[in-house]
Short mmCIF file of C-alpha atoms in Angstrom, two decimals:
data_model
loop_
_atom_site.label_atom_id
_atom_site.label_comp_id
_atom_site.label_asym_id
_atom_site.label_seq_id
_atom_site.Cartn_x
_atom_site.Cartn_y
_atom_site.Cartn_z
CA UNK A 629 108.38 119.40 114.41
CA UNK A 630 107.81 123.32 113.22
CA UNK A 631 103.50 122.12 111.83
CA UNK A 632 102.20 124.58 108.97
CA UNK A 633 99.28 126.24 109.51
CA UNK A 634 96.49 126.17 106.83
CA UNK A 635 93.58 129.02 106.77
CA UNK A 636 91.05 125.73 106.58
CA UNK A 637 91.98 124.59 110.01
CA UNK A 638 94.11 121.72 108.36
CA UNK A 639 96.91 122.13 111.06
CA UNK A 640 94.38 121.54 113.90
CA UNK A 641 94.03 117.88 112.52
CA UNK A 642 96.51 115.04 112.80
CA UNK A 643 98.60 114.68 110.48
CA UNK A 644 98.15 111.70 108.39
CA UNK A 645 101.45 108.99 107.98
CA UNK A 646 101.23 106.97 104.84
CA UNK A 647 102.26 103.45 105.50
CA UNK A 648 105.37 103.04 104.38
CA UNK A 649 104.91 99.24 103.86
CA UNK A 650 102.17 100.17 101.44
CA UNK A 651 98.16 98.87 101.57
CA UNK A 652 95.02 99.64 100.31
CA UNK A 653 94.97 103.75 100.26
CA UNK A 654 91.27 104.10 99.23
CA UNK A 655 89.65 104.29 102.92
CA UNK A 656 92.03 106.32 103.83
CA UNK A 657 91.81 108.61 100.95
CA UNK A 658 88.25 108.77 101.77
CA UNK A 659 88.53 110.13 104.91
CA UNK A 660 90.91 112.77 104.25
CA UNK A 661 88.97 114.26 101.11
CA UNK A 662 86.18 114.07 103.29
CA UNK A 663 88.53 116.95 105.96
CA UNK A 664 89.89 118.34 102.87
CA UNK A 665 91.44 119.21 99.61
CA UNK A 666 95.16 119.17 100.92
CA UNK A 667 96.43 117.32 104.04
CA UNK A 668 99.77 117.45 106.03
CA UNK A 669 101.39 114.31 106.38
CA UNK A 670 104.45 112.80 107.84
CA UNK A 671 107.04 111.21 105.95
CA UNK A 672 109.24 108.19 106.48
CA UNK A 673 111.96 109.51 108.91
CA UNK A 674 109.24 112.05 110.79
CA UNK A 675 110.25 114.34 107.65
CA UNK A 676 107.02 116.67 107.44
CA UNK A 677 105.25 117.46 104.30
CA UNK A 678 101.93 117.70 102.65
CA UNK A 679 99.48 116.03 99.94
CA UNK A 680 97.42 117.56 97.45
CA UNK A 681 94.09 115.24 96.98
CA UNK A 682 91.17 116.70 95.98
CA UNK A 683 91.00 116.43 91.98
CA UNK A 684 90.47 120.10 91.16
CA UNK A 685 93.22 121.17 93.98
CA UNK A 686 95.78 119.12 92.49
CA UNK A 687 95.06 120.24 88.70
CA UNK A 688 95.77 123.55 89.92
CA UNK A 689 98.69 122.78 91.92
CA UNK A 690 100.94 120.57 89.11
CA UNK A 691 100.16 123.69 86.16
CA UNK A 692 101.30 126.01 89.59
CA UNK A 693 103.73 128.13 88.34
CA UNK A 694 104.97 128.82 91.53
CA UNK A 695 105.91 124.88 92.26
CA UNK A 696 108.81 123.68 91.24
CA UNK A 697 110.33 120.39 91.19
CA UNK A 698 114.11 120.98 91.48
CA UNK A 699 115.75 119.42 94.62
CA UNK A 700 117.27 122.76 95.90
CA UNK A 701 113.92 124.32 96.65
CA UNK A 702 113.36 121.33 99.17
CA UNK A 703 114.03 122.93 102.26
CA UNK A 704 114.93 120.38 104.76
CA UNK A 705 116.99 118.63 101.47
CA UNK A 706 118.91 122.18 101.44
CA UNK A 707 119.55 122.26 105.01
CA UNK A 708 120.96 118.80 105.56
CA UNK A 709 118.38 117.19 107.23
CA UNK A 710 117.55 114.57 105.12
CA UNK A 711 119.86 111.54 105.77
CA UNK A 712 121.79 109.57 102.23
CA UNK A 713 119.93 106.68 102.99
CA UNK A 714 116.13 108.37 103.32
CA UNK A 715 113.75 106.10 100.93
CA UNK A 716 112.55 108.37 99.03
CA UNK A 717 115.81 110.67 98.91
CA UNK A 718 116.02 109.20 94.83
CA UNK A 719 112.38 110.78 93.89
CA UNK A 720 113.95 114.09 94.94
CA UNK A 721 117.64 113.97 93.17
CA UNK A 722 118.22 111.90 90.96
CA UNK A 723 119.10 114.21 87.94
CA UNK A 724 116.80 114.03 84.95
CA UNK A 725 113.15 115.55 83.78
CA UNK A 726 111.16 114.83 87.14
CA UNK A 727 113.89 116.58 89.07
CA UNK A 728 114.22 119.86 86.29
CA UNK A 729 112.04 122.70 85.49
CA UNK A 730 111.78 125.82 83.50
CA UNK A 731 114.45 125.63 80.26
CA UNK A 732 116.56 122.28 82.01
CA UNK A 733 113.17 120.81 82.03
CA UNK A 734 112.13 121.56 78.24
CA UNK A 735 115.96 120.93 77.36
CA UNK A 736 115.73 117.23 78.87
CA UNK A 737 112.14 116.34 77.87
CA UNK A 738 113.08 117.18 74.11
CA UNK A 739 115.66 114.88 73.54
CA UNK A 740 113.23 111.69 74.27
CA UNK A 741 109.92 112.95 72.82
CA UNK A 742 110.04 112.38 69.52
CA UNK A 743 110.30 108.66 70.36
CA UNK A 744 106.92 108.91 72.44
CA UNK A 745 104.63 110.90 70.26
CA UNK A 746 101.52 109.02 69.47
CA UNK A 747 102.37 108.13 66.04
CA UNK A 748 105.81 107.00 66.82
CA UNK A 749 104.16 104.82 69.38
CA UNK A 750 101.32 103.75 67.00
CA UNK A 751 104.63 102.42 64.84
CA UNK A 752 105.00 100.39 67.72
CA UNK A 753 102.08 98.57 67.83
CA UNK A 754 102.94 94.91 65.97
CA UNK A 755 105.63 95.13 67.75
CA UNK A 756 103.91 95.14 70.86
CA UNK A 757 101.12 92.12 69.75
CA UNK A 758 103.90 90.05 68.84
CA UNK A 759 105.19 90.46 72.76
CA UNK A 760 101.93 90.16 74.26
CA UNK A 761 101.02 86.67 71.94
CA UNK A 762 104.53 85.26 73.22
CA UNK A 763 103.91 86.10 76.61
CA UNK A 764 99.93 84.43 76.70
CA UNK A 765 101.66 81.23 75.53
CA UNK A 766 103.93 81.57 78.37
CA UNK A 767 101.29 82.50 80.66
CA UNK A 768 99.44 79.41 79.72
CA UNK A 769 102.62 77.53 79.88
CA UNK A 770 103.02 78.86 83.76
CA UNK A 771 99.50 78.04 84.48
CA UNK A 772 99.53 74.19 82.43
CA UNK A 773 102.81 73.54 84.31
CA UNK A 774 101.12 73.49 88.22
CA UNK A 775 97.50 73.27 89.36
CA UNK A 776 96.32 76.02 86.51
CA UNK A 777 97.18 79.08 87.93
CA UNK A 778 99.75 81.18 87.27
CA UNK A 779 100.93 84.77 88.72
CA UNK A 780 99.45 87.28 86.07
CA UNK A 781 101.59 89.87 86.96
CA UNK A 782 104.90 88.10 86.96
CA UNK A 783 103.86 86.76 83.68
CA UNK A 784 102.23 89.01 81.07
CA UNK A 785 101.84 92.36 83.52
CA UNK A 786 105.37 92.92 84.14
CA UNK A 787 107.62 91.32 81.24
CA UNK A 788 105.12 93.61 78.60
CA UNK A 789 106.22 96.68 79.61
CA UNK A 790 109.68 96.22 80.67
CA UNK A 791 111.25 94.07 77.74
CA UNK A 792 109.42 97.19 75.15
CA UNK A 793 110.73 99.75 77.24
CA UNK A 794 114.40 98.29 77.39
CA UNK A 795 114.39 97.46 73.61
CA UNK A 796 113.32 101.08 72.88
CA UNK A 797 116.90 102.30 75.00
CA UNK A 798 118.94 99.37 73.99
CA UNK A 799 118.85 97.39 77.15
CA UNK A 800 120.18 93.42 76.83
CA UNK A 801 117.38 91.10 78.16
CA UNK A 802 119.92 89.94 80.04
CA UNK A 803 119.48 93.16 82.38
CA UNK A 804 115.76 92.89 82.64
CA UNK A 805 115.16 91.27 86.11
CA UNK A 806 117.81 92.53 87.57
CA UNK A 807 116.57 96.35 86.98
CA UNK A 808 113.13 95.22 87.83
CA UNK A 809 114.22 93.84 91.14
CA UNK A 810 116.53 97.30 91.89
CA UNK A 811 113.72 99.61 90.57
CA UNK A 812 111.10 97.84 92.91
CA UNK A 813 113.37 98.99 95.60
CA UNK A 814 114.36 102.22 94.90
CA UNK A 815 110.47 103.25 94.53
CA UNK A 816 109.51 101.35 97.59
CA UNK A 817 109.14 103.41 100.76
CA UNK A 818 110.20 100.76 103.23
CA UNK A 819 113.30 100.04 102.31
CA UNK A 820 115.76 99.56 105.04
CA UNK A 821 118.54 103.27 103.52
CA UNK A 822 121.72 100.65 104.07
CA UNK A 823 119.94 98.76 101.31
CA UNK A 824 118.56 102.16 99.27
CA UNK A 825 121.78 103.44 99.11
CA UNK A 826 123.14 100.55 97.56
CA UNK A 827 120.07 99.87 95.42
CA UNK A 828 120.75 102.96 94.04
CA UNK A 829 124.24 102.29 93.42
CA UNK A 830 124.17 99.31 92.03
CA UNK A 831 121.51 100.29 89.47
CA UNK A 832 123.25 103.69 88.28
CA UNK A 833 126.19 101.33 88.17
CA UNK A 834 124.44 99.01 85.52
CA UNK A 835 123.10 101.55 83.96
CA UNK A 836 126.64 103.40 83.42
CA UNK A 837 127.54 100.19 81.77
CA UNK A 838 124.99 100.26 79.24
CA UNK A 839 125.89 103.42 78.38
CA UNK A 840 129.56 102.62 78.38
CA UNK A 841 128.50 99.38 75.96
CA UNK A 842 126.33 102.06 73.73
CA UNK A 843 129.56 104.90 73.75
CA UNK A 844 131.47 102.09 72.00
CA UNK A 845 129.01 100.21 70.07
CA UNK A 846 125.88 102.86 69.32
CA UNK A 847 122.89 100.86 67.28
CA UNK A 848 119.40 102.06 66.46
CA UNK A 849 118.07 102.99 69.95
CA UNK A 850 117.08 105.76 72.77
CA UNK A 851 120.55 105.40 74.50
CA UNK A 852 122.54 105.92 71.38
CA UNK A 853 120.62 108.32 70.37
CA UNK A 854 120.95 110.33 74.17
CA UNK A 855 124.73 109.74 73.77
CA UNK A 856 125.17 111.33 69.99
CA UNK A 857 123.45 114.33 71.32
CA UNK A 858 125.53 114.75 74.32
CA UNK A 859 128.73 114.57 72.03
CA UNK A 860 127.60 116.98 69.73
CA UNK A 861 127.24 119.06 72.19
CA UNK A 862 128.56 118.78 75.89
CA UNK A 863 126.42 121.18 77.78
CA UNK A 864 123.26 119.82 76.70
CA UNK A 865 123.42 116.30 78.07
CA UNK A 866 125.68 115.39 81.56
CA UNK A 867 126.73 112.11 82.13
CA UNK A 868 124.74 112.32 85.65
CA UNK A 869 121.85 113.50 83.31
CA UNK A 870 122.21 110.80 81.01
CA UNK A 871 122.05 108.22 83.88
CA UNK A 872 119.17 109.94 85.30
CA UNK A 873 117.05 109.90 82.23
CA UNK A 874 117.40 106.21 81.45
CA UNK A 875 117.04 105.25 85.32
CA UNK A 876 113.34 107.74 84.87
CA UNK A 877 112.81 106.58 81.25
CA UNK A 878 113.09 102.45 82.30
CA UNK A 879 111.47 102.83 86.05
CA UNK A 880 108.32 104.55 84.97
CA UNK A 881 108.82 103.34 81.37
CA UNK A 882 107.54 99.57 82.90
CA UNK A 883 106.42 100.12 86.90
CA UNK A 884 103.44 102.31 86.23
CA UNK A 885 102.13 100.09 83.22
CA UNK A 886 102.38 97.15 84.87
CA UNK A 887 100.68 98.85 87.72
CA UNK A 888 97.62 99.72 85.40
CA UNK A 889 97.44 96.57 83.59
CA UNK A 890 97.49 94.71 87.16
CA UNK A 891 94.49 96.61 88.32
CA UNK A 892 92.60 96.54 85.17
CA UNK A 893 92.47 92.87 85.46
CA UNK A 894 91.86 93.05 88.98
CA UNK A 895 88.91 95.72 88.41
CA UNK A 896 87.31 93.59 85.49
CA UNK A 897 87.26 90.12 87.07
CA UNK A 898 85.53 92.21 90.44
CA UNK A 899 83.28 93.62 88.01
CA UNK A 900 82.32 91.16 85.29
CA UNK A 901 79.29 93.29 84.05
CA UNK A 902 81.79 95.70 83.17
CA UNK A 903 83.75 93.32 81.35
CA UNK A 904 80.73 92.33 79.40
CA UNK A 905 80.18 95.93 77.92
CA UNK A 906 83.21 95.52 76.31
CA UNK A 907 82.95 92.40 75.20
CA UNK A 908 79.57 92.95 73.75
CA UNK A 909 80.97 95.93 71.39
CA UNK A 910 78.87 98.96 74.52
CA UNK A 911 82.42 99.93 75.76
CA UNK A 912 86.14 99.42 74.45
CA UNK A 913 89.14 98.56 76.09
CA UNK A 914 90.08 102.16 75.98
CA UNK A 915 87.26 102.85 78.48
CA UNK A 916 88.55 100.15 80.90
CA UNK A 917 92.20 101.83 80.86
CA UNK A 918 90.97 105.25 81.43
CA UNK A 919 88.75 103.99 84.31
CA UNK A 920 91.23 102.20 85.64
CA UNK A 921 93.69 105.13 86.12
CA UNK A 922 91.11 107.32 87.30
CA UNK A 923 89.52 104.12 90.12
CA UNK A 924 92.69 102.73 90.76
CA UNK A 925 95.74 104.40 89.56
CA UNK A 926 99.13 103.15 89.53
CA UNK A 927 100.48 105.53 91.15
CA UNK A 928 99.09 106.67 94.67
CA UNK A 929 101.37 109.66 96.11
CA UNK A 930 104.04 110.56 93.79
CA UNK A 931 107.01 112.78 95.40
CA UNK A 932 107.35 115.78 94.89
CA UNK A 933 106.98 119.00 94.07
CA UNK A 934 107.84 122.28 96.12
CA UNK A 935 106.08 125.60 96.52
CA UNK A 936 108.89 128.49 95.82
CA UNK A 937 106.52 130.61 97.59
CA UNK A 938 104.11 130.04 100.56
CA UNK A 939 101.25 128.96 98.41
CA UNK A 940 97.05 128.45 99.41
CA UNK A 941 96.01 126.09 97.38
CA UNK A 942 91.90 125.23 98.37
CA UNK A 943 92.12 127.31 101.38
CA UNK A 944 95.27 125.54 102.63
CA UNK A 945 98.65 127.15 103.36
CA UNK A 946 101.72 125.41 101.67
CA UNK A 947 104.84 126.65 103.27
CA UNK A 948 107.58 127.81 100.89
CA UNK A 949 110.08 124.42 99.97
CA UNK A 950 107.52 121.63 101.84
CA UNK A 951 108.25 118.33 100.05
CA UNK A 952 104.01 118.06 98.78
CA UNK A 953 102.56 114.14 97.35
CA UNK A 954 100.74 114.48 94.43
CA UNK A 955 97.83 112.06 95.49
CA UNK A 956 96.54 110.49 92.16
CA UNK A 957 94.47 107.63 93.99
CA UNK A 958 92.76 110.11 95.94
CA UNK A 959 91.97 112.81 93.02
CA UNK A 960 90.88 109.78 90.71
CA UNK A 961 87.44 109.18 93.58
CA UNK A 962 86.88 112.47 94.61
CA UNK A 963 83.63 113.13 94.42
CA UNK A 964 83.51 116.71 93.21
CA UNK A 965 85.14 115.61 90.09
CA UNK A 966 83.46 112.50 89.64
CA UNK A 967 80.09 112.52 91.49
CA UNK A 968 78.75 110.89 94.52
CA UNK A 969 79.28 107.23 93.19
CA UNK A 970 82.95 108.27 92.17
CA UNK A 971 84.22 105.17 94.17
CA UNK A 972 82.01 102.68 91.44
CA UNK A 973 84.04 100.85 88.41
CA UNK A 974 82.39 101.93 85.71
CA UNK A 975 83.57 102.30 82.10
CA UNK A 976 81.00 104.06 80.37
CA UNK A 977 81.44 106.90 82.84
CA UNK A 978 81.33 110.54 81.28
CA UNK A 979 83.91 112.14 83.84
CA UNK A 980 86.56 108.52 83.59
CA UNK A 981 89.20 110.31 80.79
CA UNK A 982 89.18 113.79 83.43
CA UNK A 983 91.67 111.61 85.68
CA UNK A 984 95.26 113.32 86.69
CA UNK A 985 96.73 109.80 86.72
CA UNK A 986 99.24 110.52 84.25
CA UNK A 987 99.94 114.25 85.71
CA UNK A 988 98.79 117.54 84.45
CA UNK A 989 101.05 120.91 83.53
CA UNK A 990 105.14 120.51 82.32
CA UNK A 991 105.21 117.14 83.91
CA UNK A 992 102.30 115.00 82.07
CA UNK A 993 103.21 111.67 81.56
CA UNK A 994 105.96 111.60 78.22
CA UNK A 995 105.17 107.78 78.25
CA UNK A 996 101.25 108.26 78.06
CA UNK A 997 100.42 107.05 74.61
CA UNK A 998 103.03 103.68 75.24
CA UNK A 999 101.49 103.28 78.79
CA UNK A 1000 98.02 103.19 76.66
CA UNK A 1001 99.14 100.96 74.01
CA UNK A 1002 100.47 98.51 75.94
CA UNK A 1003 97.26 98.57 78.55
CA UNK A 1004 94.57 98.39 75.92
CA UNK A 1005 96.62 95.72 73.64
CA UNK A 1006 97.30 93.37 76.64
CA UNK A 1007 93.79 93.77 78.06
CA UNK A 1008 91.84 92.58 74.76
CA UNK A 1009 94.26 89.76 73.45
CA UNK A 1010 94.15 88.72 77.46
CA UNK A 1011 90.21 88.29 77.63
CA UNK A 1012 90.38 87.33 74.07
CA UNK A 1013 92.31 84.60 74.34
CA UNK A 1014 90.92 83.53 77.68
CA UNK A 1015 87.84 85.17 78.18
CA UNK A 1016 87.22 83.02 81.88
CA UNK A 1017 90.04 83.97 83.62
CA UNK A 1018 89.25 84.99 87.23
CA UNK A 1019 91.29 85.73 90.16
CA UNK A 1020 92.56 82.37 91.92
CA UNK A 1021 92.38 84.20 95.56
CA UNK A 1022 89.68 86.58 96.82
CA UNK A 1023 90.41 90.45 96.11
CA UNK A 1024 91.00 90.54 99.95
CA UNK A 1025 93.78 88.03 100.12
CA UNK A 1026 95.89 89.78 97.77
CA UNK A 1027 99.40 91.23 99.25
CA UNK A 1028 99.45 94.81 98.72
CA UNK A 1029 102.57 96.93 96.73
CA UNK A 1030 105.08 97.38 99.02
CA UNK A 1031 104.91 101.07 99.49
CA UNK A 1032 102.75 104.51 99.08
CA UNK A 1033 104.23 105.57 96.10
CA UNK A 1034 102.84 102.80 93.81
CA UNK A 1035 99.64 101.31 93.98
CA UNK A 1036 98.94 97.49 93.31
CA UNK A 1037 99.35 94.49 94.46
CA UNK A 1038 102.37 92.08 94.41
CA UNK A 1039 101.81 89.15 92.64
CA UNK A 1040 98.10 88.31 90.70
CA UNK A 1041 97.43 84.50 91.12
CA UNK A 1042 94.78 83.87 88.03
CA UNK A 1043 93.00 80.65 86.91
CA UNK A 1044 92.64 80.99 82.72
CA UNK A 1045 89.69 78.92 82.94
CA UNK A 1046 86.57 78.41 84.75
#
């Protein structure tokens, strides 16, 4: 493998291999802040790249203007060398606003934002309590049904976030577990690329026929709405585009908030003193979302980004079209950002809303103000309505997200009563 060299001695170090099954990244997080801002790693496939993790590296490097995010300025993507089936091939092509930049970019993000600004969202909000009361009776249905626990995530984390997102674009429930199950696989970075490639192909497939089902039928939704402005005007929309947008808008619309509303649960029953702030009126359930993206975010390394130029970014070289991880997890406990006890739940902390959780620059999160909505609502009416719930299984004997890309656990085994 050709190594880059870094001025901070960086290339004299092992590079570090995320685990493509996915685990706990926090030790290992640790130690790499502790060698540095920026780290090279190795990729599934022995592709080489690097991460940016040190908080005020990684501010600097998404606002880079010199760091793009189209696939053409990944150079081994460019030269061939990445193979169809490569797990995290998706992150770098598929067509839409994480793959765009400059005018493309501004072009995409425009035609969705209106529906995400924070008072559209705020019109949202009934809509979102009715969801999250129907989904505590069916938690406590899940839970009265066996021995009294129930899987919190399968239950109330995941159906939340998913069934708003998909009635925002349009999406039949019917579709619902079905794109869960294909989204979990695109974004995990152990699948087997025989069964990428046709994850991928069988969710753009479903997705092309809900747009096909919208092109004949339009109603009052995202997808409709993507489709009018295509017709009227055929350069500003492609069909691959189109695809690419919902298959963004629906992955991250549900995965990353069901993420953060996994491991604010799993944060507050770990920490119940912090729990009792909030439920004594000293903190709000605001606080526990925006410490919970900054202690545990959803998202650990999220591909990628590409220098245009050979780039030193904290004393670090970044060679010119290197695939780089932005490394949320690690940024959210470094302890220049966030003092020497940055590793420490705790909500009333001054520095918890300076988190890069939901990106920084072009990029930040369009869903933000949802993703915050449906957090904070689902935390309160949760503890509300059942304010003993505890884990059913220590911390420790949780199985870990499969993959580095997302950060959580699988399944969340909760008892609603003491």
């Amino acid at each position: 493998m050709n190594t880059p060299h870094s001025a901070d001695g960086a290339s004299d170090r092992p590079p570090y291999r995320p685990d493509p099954a996915g685990g706990c990244p926090h030790a290992d997080n640790a130690r790499l802040l502790a060698e540095g801002a920026v780290a090279r790693v190795v990729l599934p496939g022995e592709v080489e790249g690097m991460a940016v993790l040190g908080h005020d590296a990684l501010r600097e490097f998404l606002s880079h203007p010199d760091v793009a995010k189209g696939a053409r300025h990944f150079t081994a993507l460019a030269e061939g060398r990445i193979p169809e089936g490569w797990p995290l091939r998706t992150f770098a092509t598929v067509p839409g606003m994480t793959t765009a930049d400059g005018a493309d970019h501004r072009r995409l993000r425009t035609l969705v934002s209106s529906a995400f600004t924070a008072r559209r969202v705020e019109e949202l909000r009934p809509r979102v309590e009715a969801v999250t009361a129907g989904l505590l009776d069916g938690l406590a249905g899940a839970a009265g049904a066996g021995d009294g626990v129930a899987d919190l995530r399968r239950h109330y984390a995941l159906p939340l976030p998913l069934g708003v997102i998909c009635e925002l674009f349009g999406v039949d429930p019917a579709h619902q577990d079905r794109l869960h199950r294909l989204s979990s696989l695109v974004v995990a970075t152990d699948t087997e690329p025989a069964r990428a490639v046709a994850a991928n192909q069988e969710l753009v497939a479903l997705l092309g026929s809900v747009v096909t089902a919208k092109s004949a039928a339009p109603g009052d939704d995202l997808t409709s709405a993507l489709i009018a402005a295509h017709g009227e005007d055929g350069d500003r929309l492609s069909g691959p585009e189109l695809i690419g947008t919902l298959l963004l808008m629906i992955i991250a619309g549900h995965e990353t908030t069901l993420n953060l509303i996994t491991n604010a649960v799993r944060a507050l029953c770990a920490h119940r003193d912090q729990l009792a702030l909030v439920v004594e009126g000293r903190a709000t359930w605001a606080d526990v979302v925006e410490e919970t993206l900054r202690w545990d975010s959803p998202v650990s390394y999220f591909p990628f980004r590409y220098p245009t130029r050979d780039l030193t970014v904290d004393g670090a070289r970044i060679p010119r079209g290197t695939p780089v991880l932005a490394g949320y997890s690690a940024a959210g406990r470094d302890t220049g950002a966030h003092g020497p006890d940055a590793d420490r739940f705790d909500v009333t902390r001054a520095t918890k809303a300076k988190h890069l959780s939901l990106g920084h620059g072009p990029h930040y999160c369009l869903g933000a103000p949802l993703a915050r909505l449906e957090a904070t609502t689902a935390l309160e009416a949760l503890f509300t309505r059942f304010p003993e719930l505890d884990l059913a299984v220590p911390e420790d004997g949780l199985t870990r997200h499969a993959g580095f890309v997302g950060n959580s656990v699988r399944t969340l085994p909760v008892r609603l009563s003491g």
